Amino acid sequence: MARHTYVADVTLFDGLRVRRRQGVLFEGDRIAWVGSHVRAPRAAGTARAVEGSGRTLTPGLVDCHVHLNFDGSPDFAAEAAELNLALATIKATVNLRKHLAAGVTTVRDLGGLGTCELAVAIERGVMPGPRLVAAGRALTVTGGHGHSVAFAREVDGADAVRRAVREEIKAGARAIKVVATGGVLTPGIGATFTAFTPEEIGAAVDEAHSWGRGVAAHAIGAEGVTGSVRAGVDSVEHCVQLTRPTAALMAERGTFRGPTLSAAFGMLEHPAEVPDYAVEKISSVVDDAERAQALALRAKVRHVCSTDAGTPFNPHGGAPHELARLVAWGMRPLDAMVAATSSGAELLRVPDVGRVRQGALADLALYDANPVDDIGALQRPRTVWRGGEVVAGRTPR
Ligand SMILES: [Zn+2]
């Protein structure tokens, strides 16, 4: 018999807006009914009741950028050097649970080992975890950012890029990651260096889209950011050096921006422990990042929650912190919540999550306060459901 649960008389953030005195009924893994509590259907009366009064129900959060193979230790390159498939998989298994505990029910891994296989294991119920959209291995140019890490593959030329996209999809990738510029955590390459040519990124986008997969571009430098947007990527991760015309183009095209502030602050707040080259690189662009954020918000660029979890001092399950940081940098809490729910689901092409509506998956989180009033409320989810099952927090009453 299907499990029925009814959350009664709750403040609901449905992924787009807040409504008061709502009722949400779920049966099995899907939401069966949403509406005014006083109009609850008969089935609500026989369902397991959850008191919603004074509490807020939201969709489970979506983190669009994580690295499950990494724990957030101070030296990313050293952690990468000791990775093998078994260790990478075990770390990912442990890290996945941290997302659930934080109210995150869907994640996208943007560069990992064994992650496509883990996604299948979770989907089949072999192991618990948030829904996992895995990019498999990231694509980088020869000698480019991430080249020394096993989760990236070096590829040059439009035809070779196209083939690499096909190979990752064949291996189970549900998204494609291109490393369009240099990066902070690879020694010996500037963070803002332009890596792939427009033709190479264009080939990745064209091929991935023809297979129904979205493309995430890692891009820090202005030329790489603009080139990625023009090539039609679905999200720009980091997106640190942003010009006004490119911000306008992102808004016009609906390109999502994932600022990954947790990655930046994890390093900036621990300069003594993180390798000098990384601290120097992130310090040199943090002002650009703050300017980009202001520019993007003014231009009404759509945002997602991208933590880049796994980078130094950026542990898994940090989506609530990322959202608090976005708000501290000028985003309205309501927009931060939209970013972390409906926008993330749209970017990841998982339309059954990110919204509380009839027919959607019952991936939900209940809070004692309303995160749209106080984003800090996200730090302590009371109960987290995934597909109608309680996966973290207290058993609801
Ligand atoms: Zn990353």
CSV table of N, CA and C and ligand atoms in Angstrom, one decimal, residues 65 67 177 238 308, ligand 1:
chain,number,residue,atom,x,y,z
A,65,HIS,N,26.5,22.0,-8.6
A,65,HIS,CA,28.0,21.9,-8.8
A,65,HIS,C,28.6,21.3,-7.6
A,67,HIS,N,31.7,18.1,-6.3
A,67,HIS,CA,32.7,17.1,-6.7
A,67,HIS,C,32.7,16.0,-5.6
A,177,LYS,N,30.5,18.8,-18.9
A,177,LYS,CA,31.3,19.9,-18.3
A,177,LYS,C,32.5,20.2,-19.2
A,238,HIS,N,31.3,29.6,-11.8
A,238,HIS,CA,32.2,30.6,-11.3
A,238,HIS,C,31.8,32.0,-11.8
A,308,ASP,N,30.3,24.0,-5.6
A,308,ASP,CA,31.6,23.5,-5.9
A,308,ASP,C,32.2,22.7,-4.7
B,1,ZN,ZN,34.1,22.5,-9.8
